[in-house]
Coordinates of C-alpha atoms in Angstrom, one line a residue:
M1 CA 1.9 -16.6 26.7
F2 CA -0.4 -14.6 24.5
L3 CA 1.2 -11.2 23.7
I4 CA -1.6 -8.9 22.6
S5 CA -1.0 -6.0 20.2
N6 CA -3.2 -3.2 21.5
K7 CA -5.8 -2.1 19.0
C8 CA -5.6 1.5 20.2
A9 CA -2.6 2.0 22.5
F10 CA -5.4 3.6 24.6
R11 CA -7.4 6.3 22.8
K12 CA -7.1 8.7 25.7
S13 CA -4.7 9.0 28.6
L14 CA -5.9 6.8 31.5
L15 CA -7.0 8.1 34.8
R16 CA -4.4 7.2 37.5
V17 CA -5.7 5.8 40.8
S18 CA -3.7 5.3 44.0
S19 CA -5.4 2.0 45.0
R20 CA -6.3 -1.1 43.1
T21 CA -9.8 -0.8 41.6
A22 CA -12.2 -3.6 40.7
L23 CA -10.5 -5.6 38.0
L24 CA -13.4 -7.5 36.5
F25 CA -16.9 -6.1 36.2
F26 CA -18.5 -9.3 34.8
L27 CA -17.9 -12.9 33.9
C28 CA -20.0 -15.3 31.9
V29 CA -19.6 -18.6 30.0
S30 CA -21.6 -19.8 27.1
M31 CA -21.9 -22.6 24.6
L32 CA -23.6 -21.7 21.3
P33 CA -24.1 -23.3 17.9
S34 CA -21.5 -22.5 15.2
D35 CA -23.5 -19.7 13.7
A36 CA -23.8 -17.8 17.0
Q37 CA -21.4 -15.8 19.1
V38 CA -20.0 -16.1 22.6
C39 CA -20.2 -12.3 23.0
N40 CA -23.4 -10.6 24.2
G41 CA -22.7 -7.7 21.8
S42 CA -20.6 -7.3 18.7
L43 CA -17.7 -9.7 18.4
G44 CA -14.5 -7.9 17.4
P45 CA -11.6 -9.2 15.3
I46 CA -9.4 -12.0 16.5
I47 CA -6.4 -10.7 18.5
F48 CA -4.8 -14.0 19.0
V49 CA -5.5 -17.6 18.0
E50 CA -3.7 -20.9 18.8
D51 CA -4.6 -23.8 16.4
F52 CA -1.5 -26.0 17.3
G53 CA -0.4 -26.2 13.6
S54 CA -0.6 -29.3 11.4
G55 CA 1.4 -32.3 10.3
P56 CA 1.7 -36.1 10.8
N57 CA 0.9 -37.8 14.1
P58 CA 1.8 -37.3 16.8
G59 CA 2.2 -33.5 16.9
P60 CA 4.8 -31.8 19.1
E61 CA 4.0 -31.7 22.8
L62 CA 3.1 -28.4 24.4
P63 CA 5.9 -26.2 26.0
A64 CA 6.4 -26.7 29.7
G65 CA 3.9 -24.9 31.9
F66 CA 1.0 -25.0 29.4
T67 CA -0.7 -28.2 30.9
T68 CA -0.3 -30.5 33.8
Y69 CA -1.2 -33.6 31.8
T70 CA 1.5 -36.1 30.6
F71 CA 2.2 -36.3 26.9
G72 CA 1.3 -39.6 25.2
L73 CA -1.5 -42.1 25.0
G74 CA -2.4 -44.5 27.7
A75 CA -4.1 -44.3 31.1
G76 CA -6.0 -41.3 32.4
G77 CA -4.1 -38.1 33.1
R78 CA -2.5 -38.0 29.6
Y79 CA -2.8 -35.8 26.5
Y80 CA -1.9 -36.1 22.9
V81 CA -1.4 -33.7 20.0
T82 CA -3.1 -35.3 17.0
N83 CA -4.8 -34.7 13.7
D84 CA -7.4 -37.5 14.2
S85 CA -9.5 -38.0 17.4
G86 CA -9.9 -41.7 16.8
Q87 CA -7.0 -42.9 18.9
N88 CA -8.9 -45.5 20.9
G89 CA -10.4 -47.8 18.3
A90 CA -14.2 -47.9 18.1
L91 CA -14.6 -46.2 21.5
W92 CA -13.7 -42.7 20.3
H93 CA -15.0 -40.8 17.3
S94 CA -12.6 -40.5 14.4
A95 CA -12.7 -36.9 13.1
P96 CA -10.3 -34.1 12.1
D97 CA -9.5 -30.9 14.0
H98 CA -11.9 -27.9 14.1
T99 CA -9.7 -25.4 12.2
P100 CA -11.3 -24.7 8.8
N101 CA -9.3 -25.7 5.7
D102 CA -6.5 -27.1 7.9
T103 CA -5.2 -30.3 6.3
D104 CA -3.8 -32.6 8.9
G105 CA -4.4 -29.9 11.5
Y106 CA -3.6 -30.7 15.1
M107 CA -5.9 -30.5 18.2
L108 CA -5.4 -31.4 21.9
L109 CA -6.8 -34.8 23.0
F110 CA -7.2 -35.4 26.7
D111 CA -7.9 -38.7 28.6
A112 CA -8.9 -36.8 31.8
S113 CA -7.9 -38.0 35.2
D114 CA -9.7 -37.9 38.6
D115 CA -8.0 -34.7 39.7
A116 CA -8.7 -31.2 38.5
G117 CA -5.7 -31.2 36.1
V118 CA -4.9 -28.2 34.0
F119 CA -5.9 -28.7 30.3
F120 CA -4.4 -25.4 29.2
Q121 CA -3.1 -22.2 30.8
T122 CA -1.5 -19.0 29.5
D123 CA -0.8 -15.4 30.4
L124 CA -2.6 -12.7 28.5
E125 CA -0.4 -9.7 28.2
N126 CA -0.7 -6.1 26.8
L127 CA -4.5 -6.0 27.4
C128 CA -6.4 -2.7 27.3
P129 CA -7.9 -1.4 30.5
N130 CA -11.6 -0.8 30.7
T131 CA -12.2 -3.2 27.8
N132 CA -14.5 -6.2 27.2
Y133 CA -12.8 -9.4 25.9
V134 CA -13.8 -13.0 25.0
F135 CA -11.5 -15.9 25.6
S136 CA -12.8 -19.1 24.0
C137 CA -12.0 -22.5 22.5
Y138 CA -13.8 -25.3 20.7
V139 CA -14.5 -28.5 22.6
A140 CA -15.9 -31.9 21.6
N141 CA -16.7 -35.1 23.5
I142 CA -15.0 -37.8 21.6
V143 CA -16.6 -40.8 23.4
V144 CA -19.2 -42.7 21.2
P145 CA -22.7 -43.2 22.8
T146 CA -22.2 -47.0 23.2
A147 CA -18.9 -46.8 25.1
C148 CA -18.8 -47.4 28.9
G149 CA -22.0 -49.3 28.6
G150 CA -23.8 -46.2 27.4
N151 CA -23.0 -44.5 30.7
S152 CA -19.7 -42.6 30.1
R153 CA -18.4 -39.7 32.1
E154 CA -19.2 -36.4 30.4
P155 CA -16.4 -33.7 30.2
D156 CA -16.9 -30.5 32.1
L157 CA -14.4 -27.6 31.8
R158 CA -13.7 -24.8 34.2
F159 CA -12.4 -21.4 33.0
T160 CA -10.7 -19.4 35.7
L161 CA -9.1 -15.9 35.6
F162 CA -6.2 -15.0 37.9
D163 CA -4.4 -11.7 38.7
S164 CA -1.0 -12.1 37.1
T165 CA 0.7 -10.2 39.9
T166 CA -0.9 -11.6 43.0
G167 CA -2.3 -14.9 41.8
T168 CA -5.7 -14.0 43.2
S169 CA -8.7 -15.6 41.5
L170 CA -10.7 -13.0 39.6
G171 CA -13.6 -15.2 38.6
T172 CA -14.4 -18.7 37.5
I173 CA -17.2 -20.4 35.5
T174 CA -17.8 -23.9 34.1
T175 CA -19.2 -25.3 30.9
G176 CA -21.4 -27.9 32.4
S177 CA -21.5 -31.4 31.1
I178 CA -20.7 -31.9 27.4
P179 CA -22.9 -34.9 26.3
V180 CA -22.0 -37.7 23.9
S181 CA -23.2 -37.5 20.3
T182 CA -23.6 -39.8 17.3
T183 CA -20.9 -37.9 15.5
L184 CA -18.2 -35.7 16.8
E185 CA -19.6 -32.2 17.4
W186 CA -17.5 -29.1 18.0
N187 CA -19.0 -26.4 20.2
E188 CA -17.5 -23.1 21.2
Y189 CA -17.2 -22.3 24.9
G190 CA -15.8 -19.0 26.3
I191 CA -15.5 -16.6 29.1
T192 CA -16.3 -13.0 28.7
F193 CA -14.5 -10.5 31.0
R194 CA -13.9 -6.8 31.4
T195 CA -10.5 -5.4 32.5
G196 CA -10.3 -2.8 35.2
Q197 CA -8.9 0.8 35.0
M198 CA -5.3 -0.3 35.4
Q199 CA -5.6 -3.9 34.2
T200 CA -3.2 -4.9 31.4
S201 CA -2.6 -8.6 32.0
M202 CA -4.1 -11.7 33.6
Q203 CA -3.8 -15.5 33.5
I204 CA -6.4 -17.8 32.0
V205 CA -6.5 -21.4 33.2
V206 CA -8.8 -24.1 31.8
T207 CA -9.1 -27.1 34.1
N208 CA -10.9 -30.5 34.3
N209 CA -14.2 -30.1 36.3
A210 CA -15.5 -33.7 35.8
P211 CA -14.6 -36.9 37.7
G212 CA -12.4 -39.5 36.2
G213 CA -13.4 -43.0 35.2
C214 CA -14.8 -44.4 32.0
G215 CA -15.3 -41.5 29.6
N216 CA -14.4 -37.9 30.3
D217 CA -12.3 -37.9 27.0
L218 CA -12.3 -34.8 24.9
V219 CA -10.5 -32.7 22.2
I220 CA -9.9 -29.0 22.3
D221 CA -8.9 -26.7 19.5
D222 CA -8.6 -23.1 18.4
F223 CA -8.1 -21.0 21.5
S224 CA -8.7 -17.4 20.7
L225 CA -8.9 -13.9 22.3
R226 CA -11.2 -11.3 20.8
L227 CA -12.8 -7.9 21.7
C228 CA -16.4 -8.0 22.7
N229 CA -17.9 -4.6 21.7
P230 CA -21.1 -3.2 23.2
L231 CA -24.0 -3.4 20.8
T232 CA -26.9 -1.0 20.6
E233 CA -29.8 -1.6 18.1
Q234 CA -32.4 1.2 17.5
V235 CA -35.3 1.6 15.1
F236 CA -36.9 4.9 14.1
D237 CA -39.7 6.0 11.8
L238 CA -38.5 8.8 9.6
C239 CA -41.7 10.6 10.2
D240 CA -41.0 10.9 13.9
L241 CA -37.5 12.4 13.5
P242 CA -37.1 16.1 13.5
G243 CA -36.3 17.2 10.0
G244 CA -36.4 13.6 8.9
I245 CA -32.8 13.0 9.8
I246 CA -30.7 11.3 12.6
E247 CA -27.1 11.7 13.5
V248 CA -25.1 8.7 14.7
G249 CA -21.5 9.4 15.5
S250 CA -20.2 11.5 12.6
N251 CA -22.8 10.2 10.1
T252 CA -26.2 11.6 9.2
Y253 CA -29.0 9.4 7.8
S254 CA -32.2 10.5 6.1
S255 CA -33.5 7.5 4.1
A256 CA -34.9 4.1 5.0
G257 CA -32.4 1.4 5.6
T258 CA -30.1 -0.3 8.1
Y259 CA -26.9 1.4 9.1
E260 CA -24.0 0.2 11.3
D261 CA -21.6 2.6 13.0
L262 CA -18.6 2.1 15.2
I263 CA -18.2 4.7 17.9
P264 CA -14.9 4.7 19.9
L265 CA -15.4 4.5 23.7
L266 CA -13.4 6.8 26.0
N267 CA -10.4 5.1 27.7
S268 CA -11.1 1.8 26.2
C269 CA -10.1 -0.3 23.1
N270 CA -13.8 -1.2 22.5
D271 CA -15.9 0.4 19.9
S272 CA -19.6 0.7 20.6
T273 CA -21.5 -0.8 17.6
V274 CA -24.7 1.0 16.9
I275 CA -27.1 -0.6 14.4
T276 CA -29.8 1.9 13.3
T277 CA -32.8 0.9 11.3
L278 CA -34.9 3.7 9.6
V279 CA -38.4 2.8 8.3
G280 CA -41.0 4.8 6.5
E281 CA -40.7 7.7 4.1
N282 CA -38.8 10.9 4.8
P283 CA -41.4 13.6 5.2
V284 CA -38.9 16.4 4.2
L285 CA -38.7 16.9 0.5
P286 CA -35.6 18.3 -1.2
T287 CA -35.1 22.0 -0.7
I288 CA -36.4 24.3 -3.5
N289 CA -33.9 27.1 -4.2
I290 CA -35.2 30.3 -5.8
T291 CA -33.0 33.3 -6.7
F292 CA -34.4 36.6 -7.9
C293 CA -32.8 40.0 -8.5
S294 CA -32.8 42.7 -5.8
G295 CA -35.6 45.2 -6.5
D296 CA -37.8 42.5 -8.0
S297 CA -40.1 40.0 -6.2
V298 CA -41.1 36.3 -6.4
S299 CA -44.4 34.6 -5.7
V300 CA -44.6 31.2 -4.0
G301 CA -47.9 29.6 -3.1
G302 CA -49.7 32.9 -3.5
Q303 CA -47.3 34.7 -1.2
V304 CA -45.1 37.5 -2.7
Y305 CA -41.5 37.8 -1.3
Y306 CA -39.3 40.9 -1.8
N307 CA -36.3 39.8 0.4
S308 CA -34.3 36.6 1.1
I309 CA -36.1 34.1 3.4
N310 CA -36.0 30.4 4.3
F311 CA -39.2 28.6 5.3
T312 CA -40.9 25.2 5.2
D313 CA -44.4 24.6 3.8
T314 CA -46.6 21.8 4.9
L315 CA -48.1 20.2 1.8
D316 CA -50.4 17.4 3.0
M317 CA -52.0 17.1 6.5
S318 CA -54.3 14.2 5.6
G319 CA -51.9 11.3 6.1
P320 CA -50.2 10.1 9.3
C321 CA -46.9 11.8 8.2
P322 CA -47.4 15.3 6.7
M323 CA -45.0 16.1 3.8
L324 CA -42.8 19.2 4.3
Q325 CA -41.3 21.3 1.5
P326 CA -38.4 23.5 2.5
Y327 CA -37.7 26.7 0.4
Q328 CA -34.6 28.8 0.2
I329 CA -35.3 32.2 -1.4
V330 CA -32.4 34.5 -2.1
S331 CA -32.7 38.2 -3.2
Q332 CA -29.5 38.7 -5.2
E333 CA -27.8 42.1 -5.1
P334 CA -25.9 43.5 -8.1
Q335 CA -22.6 41.7 -8.3
N336 CA -19.2 43.5 -8.7
I337 CA -16.5 40.9 -9.4
V338 CA -12.8 41.8 -9.6
N339 CA -10.4 39.3 -11.2
D340 CA -6.6 39.7 -11.4
V341 CA -5.3 37.7 -14.3
F342 CA -1.7 37.0 -15.5
L343 CA -1.2 36.1 -19.2
C344 CA 1.9 34.9 -21.0
F345 CA 2.4 36.4 -24.5
G346 CA 0.3 34.4 -26.9
E347 CA -2.4 33.5 -24.3
S348 CA -5.9 34.9 -24.2
L349 CA -8.8 35.3 -21.8
L350 CA -12.5 35.0 -22.6
V351 CA -14.8 37.2 -20.5
G352 CA -18.4 36.9 -21.6
T353 CA -18.1 37.3 -25.4
N354 CA -14.9 39.4 -25.3
T355 CA -11.4 38.0 -25.7
Y356 CA -8.4 39.8 -24.2
T357 CA -4.7 39.3 -24.9
A358 CA -3.0 42.6 -23.9
A359 CA -2.3 44.0 -20.5
G360 CA -4.9 46.4 -19.1
T361 CA -8.1 46.8 -17.1
Y362 CA -11.3 45.7 -18.7
I363 CA -14.9 46.2 -17.5
D364 CA -17.7 43.9 -18.7
S365 CA -21.4 43.8 -17.9
L366 CA -22.7 40.3 -17.6
T367 CA -25.7 38.5 -16.1
T368 CA -25.8 35.9 -13.4
A369 CA -27.5 32.5 -13.7
A370 CA -30.5 34.2 -12.1
G371 CA -30.5 36.9 -14.8
C372 CA -29.2 39.6 -12.5
D373 CA -26.7 42.3 -13.4
S374 CA -23.0 41.5 -12.8
I375 CA -20.1 43.9 -13.3
V376 CA -16.8 42.0 -14.0
I377 CA -13.6 44.1 -13.7
T378 CA -10.5 42.2 -15.1
N379 CA -7.0 43.4 -14.4
I380 CA -4.6 41.7 -16.9
A381 CA -0.8 41.7 -16.6
T382 CA 1.4 40.1 -19.3
A383 CA 4.9 38.9 -19.6
G384 CA 6.8 36.5 -21.8
I385 CA 10.0 35.6 -23.7
D386 CA 11.0 35.0 -27.3
V387 CA 14.1 32.8 -28.0
A388 CA 16.3 32.4 -31.1
L389 CA 19.2 30.1 -32.0
N390 CA 22.2 30.5 -34.2
V391 CA 21.5 27.3 -36.2
S392 CA 18.5 25.6 -37.7
D393 CA 18.4 22.0 -38.8
L394 CA 21.9 20.3 -38.6
T395 CA 23.7 17.4 -40.2
L396 CA 26.7 16.2 -38.2
E397 CA 29.0 13.1 -38.2
L398 CA 28.8 11.0 -35.1
G399 CA 31.2 12.5 -32.6
A400 CA 31.3 15.9 -34.1
T401 CA 30.6 18.9 -32.0
I402 CA 29.2 22.4 -32.6
A403 CA 28.9 25.5 -30.3
L404 CA 25.3 26.7 -30.0
Q405 CA 24.3 30.2 -28.9
A406 CA 20.8 31.0 -27.7
T407 CA 19.5 34.6 -27.4
S408 CA 16.3 36.0 -26.0
S409 CA 14.1 39.1 -26.1
L410 CA 11.2 40.5 -24.1
S411 CA 12.6 39.2 -20.8
N412 CA 14.9 40.9 -18.4
D413 CA 15.7 37.7 -16.5
P414 CA 15.8 34.8 -19.0
G415 CA 16.7 31.2 -18.3
F416 CA 17.4 28.4 -20.8
S417 CA 16.8 24.7 -20.9
W418 CA 18.1 22.1 -23.5
A419 CA 16.7 18.7 -24.2
P420 CA 17.6 16.0 -24.1
P421 CA 20.2 17.2 -21.7
E422 CA 22.8 14.5 -22.3
A423 CA 23.6 15.9 -25.8
F424 CA 24.7 19.3 -24.4
S425 CA 27.8 20.3 -22.3
C426 CA 25.4 22.2 -20.0
S427 CA 21.6 21.9 -20.0
D428 CA 20.8 25.3 -18.6
C429 CA 23.3 27.8 -20.1
P430 CA 22.8 29.9 -23.3
N431 CA 26.0 28.6 -25.1
P432 CA 26.5 24.9 -24.7
V433 CA 28.7 22.6 -26.9
F434 CA 26.4 20.3 -28.7
Q435 CA 27.5 16.6 -29.5
P436 CA 24.5 14.5 -30.5
L437 CA 24.8 10.7 -30.6
Q438 CA 21.7 10.0 -32.5
S439 CA 19.4 11.6 -35.0
G440 CA 16.2 13.3 -33.8
I441 CA 14.5 16.5 -32.6
Y442 CA 16.3 18.6 -30.0
T443 CA 14.7 21.5 -28.1
L444 CA 15.6 24.8 -26.7
T445 CA 13.2 26.3 -24.1
G446 CA 13.5 29.9 -22.9
I447 CA 12.0 30.8 -19.5
D448 CA 11.1 34.3 -18.2
Q449 CA 12.0 33.5 -14.7
P450 CA 9.9 36.0 -12.8
S451 CA 6.6 34.9 -14.5
G452 CA 7.4 31.4 -15.6
C453 CA 6.3 32.1 -19.1
T454 CA 8.1 30.0 -21.8
D455 CA 9.0 29.9 -25.4
S456 CA 10.4 26.9 -27.2
L457 CA 11.9 26.0 -30.6
A458 CA 12.9 22.7 -31.9
F459 CA 15.6 21.8 -34.5
N460 CA 16.1 18.6 -36.3
V461 CA 19.5 16.9 -36.3
E462 CA 20.7 14.1 -38.6
V463 CA 23.7 12.2 -37.2
L464 CA 25.7 10.4 -39.9
P465 CA 27.0 7.0 -39.0
C466 CA 30.6 6.4 -38.0
T467 CA 32.4 4.4 -40.7
K468 CA 35.7 6.1 -41.6
V469 CA 38.6 3.9 -40.4
F470 CA 42.0 3.7 -42.2
I471 CA 44.1 0.6 -41.5
P472 CA 47.4 0.5 -43.5
N473 CA 48.0 -2.8 -45.2
V474 CA 51.8 -2.7 -44.9
F475 CA 54.5 -1.6 -42.4
S476 CA 58.2 -2.0 -42.1
P477 CA 59.4 -2.6 -38.5
N478 CA 63.1 -1.9 -39.4
Q479 CA 63.4 0.8 -36.7
D480 CA 64.1 3.6 -39.3
G481 CA 61.5 5.8 -37.7
V482 CA 59.2 5.5 -40.6
N483 CA 56.1 3.3 -40.6
D484 CA 57.6 1.0 -37.9
H485 CA 54.3 0.0 -36.3
F486 CA 51.0 -1.5 -37.2
Q487 CA 48.5 1.4 -36.7
V488 CA 44.7 2.2 -36.8
F489 CA 43.6 5.7 -37.9
A490 CA 39.9 6.5 -37.1
K491 CA 37.6 9.5 -36.9
S492 CA 36.7 11.0 -33.5
C493 CA 33.5 9.0 -33.4
Y494 CA 35.5 5.9 -32.4
S495 CA 36.3 6.0 -28.7
N496 CA 38.2 2.8 -28.2
I497 CA 39.8 -0.3 -29.8
Q498 CA 38.3 -2.9 -27.5
E499 CA 40.5 -5.7 -28.7
I500 CA 42.9 -6.5 -31.6
R501 CA 44.5 -9.9 -32.6
I502 CA 47.1 -10.6 -35.3
F503 CA 47.7 -14.1 -36.7
D504 CA 50.4 -15.6 -38.9
R505 CA 49.6 -17.5 -42.1
W506 CA 49.2 -20.7 -40.2
G507 CA 46.7 -19.2 -37.7
G508 CA 49.0 -18.8 -34.8
L509 CA 48.4 -15.8 -32.6
V510 CA 51.4 -13.5 -32.7
Y511 CA 49.9 -10.3 -31.1
E512 CA 47.0 -9.4 -28.9
T513 CA 46.0 -6.3 -27.0
F514 CA 42.9 -4.7 -25.4
D515 CA 41.4 -1.2 -24.8
Q516 CA 43.7 0.9 -27.0
A517 CA 43.1 4.4 -28.2
P518 CA 42.8 4.9 -32.0
N519 CA 45.3 7.2 -33.7
S520 CA 48.1 6.3 -31.2
T521 CA 51.3 8.1 -31.9
T522 CA 53.3 5.1 -30.6
G523 CA 51.4 2.6 -32.8
L524 CA 50.2 -0.9 -31.9
W525 CA 52.2 -4.0 -33.0
N526 CA 55.9 -3.4 -33.3
G527 CA 56.5 -6.4 -35.6
K528 CA 58.1 -8.6 -33.0
I529 CA 57.1 -12.1 -31.9
G530 CA 58.3 -13.1 -28.5
G531 CA 60.9 -10.4 -28.6
K532 CA 62.2 -11.4 -32.0
V533 CA 61.7 -9.8 -35.4
A534 CA 58.7 -11.3 -37.2
P535 CA 59.4 -12.9 -40.6
A536 CA 58.4 -10.8 -43.6
G537 CA 55.1 -11.9 -45.0
I538 CA 51.3 -11.5 -44.8
Y539 CA 49.6 -11.5 -41.4
V540 CA 45.8 -11.5 -40.7
Y541 CA 44.2 -9.1 -38.1
T542 CA 40.8 -8.9 -36.4
M543 CA 39.6 -6.1 -34.2
T544 CA 36.6 -4.7 -32.4
L545 CA 36.0 -0.9 -32.4
E546 CA 33.8 0.9 -29.9
V547 CA 31.7 3.9 -31.1
L548 CA 30.7 6.9 -29.0
D549 CA 27.0 5.8 -29.1
G550 CA 28.0 2.6 -27.4
T551 CA 27.8 0.3 -30.4
T552 CA 30.7 -1.8 -31.7
Q553 CA 32.0 -2.6 -35.2
Q554 CA 34.2 -5.5 -36.4
R555 CA 37.1 -5.0 -38.8
S556 CA 39.4 -7.7 -40.3
G557 CA 42.0 -7.8 -43.0
E558 CA 45.6 -8.5 -44.0
V559 CA 48.8 -6.5 -43.3
L560 CA 52.2 -7.1 -45.0
V561 CA 55.4 -7.0 -43.0
V562 CA 58.4 -5.9 -45.1
Y563 CA 62.0 -4.9 -44.4

């Protein structure tokens, strides 16, 4: 079954009728060389194609219901899915399938029988009403000229359309005899049809229309369904067109050339293809525009004009196509232009040669491009904001914080923005807590919220690296409450002890822990190994410290256990 995706889902709502209308307006079949088309018009895009795939021989047989022939090679009445037509020795041409660039591509091979067997049939669904289509395939006679004593049966195919609901035949046509050739020759055969007002489906059946016997052997490939659009070709001399122009659809053409337009047809999925060829020279020259000041006059071709006017002058009557010169003459009245402008503090506006920065109304006398008087009235309103900060450039240790305070003037409704925002406890308040993790330039922006005017200031921050860690080199786990644990004391820029390991003098691991807070009040190692008091002596530690900026640092050293 061919399931058709409608090109247009119907451009307009369809007219409903109470009785079945004529379903097909015309039928035809044709065989043309490869550079021609089976559509007597403009062939549209392929809606569906069946090329049977590719692979080693034999290919898979067709699904049930697509043909009445028996799969396999042998006597008449059989078919084969193959990538090489030469399946009968020297009696059949050996050639690949028709599909371009299809390595080991499959085709259908038929050894036709005496009866009118079905080569191929399928249902065409989701068709557009009132639309022209072409159903076609490529066929070749595979019998060599010398087979059957030079008198082989020639294939002849019949294309028949049926109403999918009633089974009524809607039309049929044959290809006629397909002759033998010295080499295998593919030719396209097709049936062109038009659906009726309510027609959305039909069945296509391709049958054997030739007698059996020696010959009547063929291959078929590349079944396809396409739109067949009406085609109109028209030629005009530009000299014969009013104004030297022509409108086709929504396009207007005024110079020599060939143009193609697609015009949608009402209640159909077809487009009407219109090819327009314009020859000759456009007799209408480009319009000459002349502007003069009101109260003055202008002379054109010896004629004086005091008011606005449009006219066309004929320049040359001697040739077959007189040249026409359009004029557009405009008498320009004095111009009064009023501009309302808003400026933020610090901005300026240039009007003519004058520059304005303050609020007020300003009147300037200017001239237009035509040299006429122009009065420009400019109404300027101003607003703005000025921001200040309680610090300037800063030097801070990593992890340190400082409270900032922004102030503003000139604005009754200020807003604030800090960047980059991740360094501030709030990015839109006037007094955030500032904790930078890296050196750089930080910015405060003040916003006058009614006007959107802004003022910014930047301050440079140097963040000192995090290096200060104190690790005692001796502790006494004697439970006297003084220095009973191994501890790590670090600045606030250290956020975590990722891991710590302690080894005895022989390299044995005696203590290990992960993700501990620096400066713990309970300490880390309590000086016990497996629940027993560790022997006095020197132990070695390694640890990984995590810094607020996401980096890590390694520390190692010795610690002495005493009692």
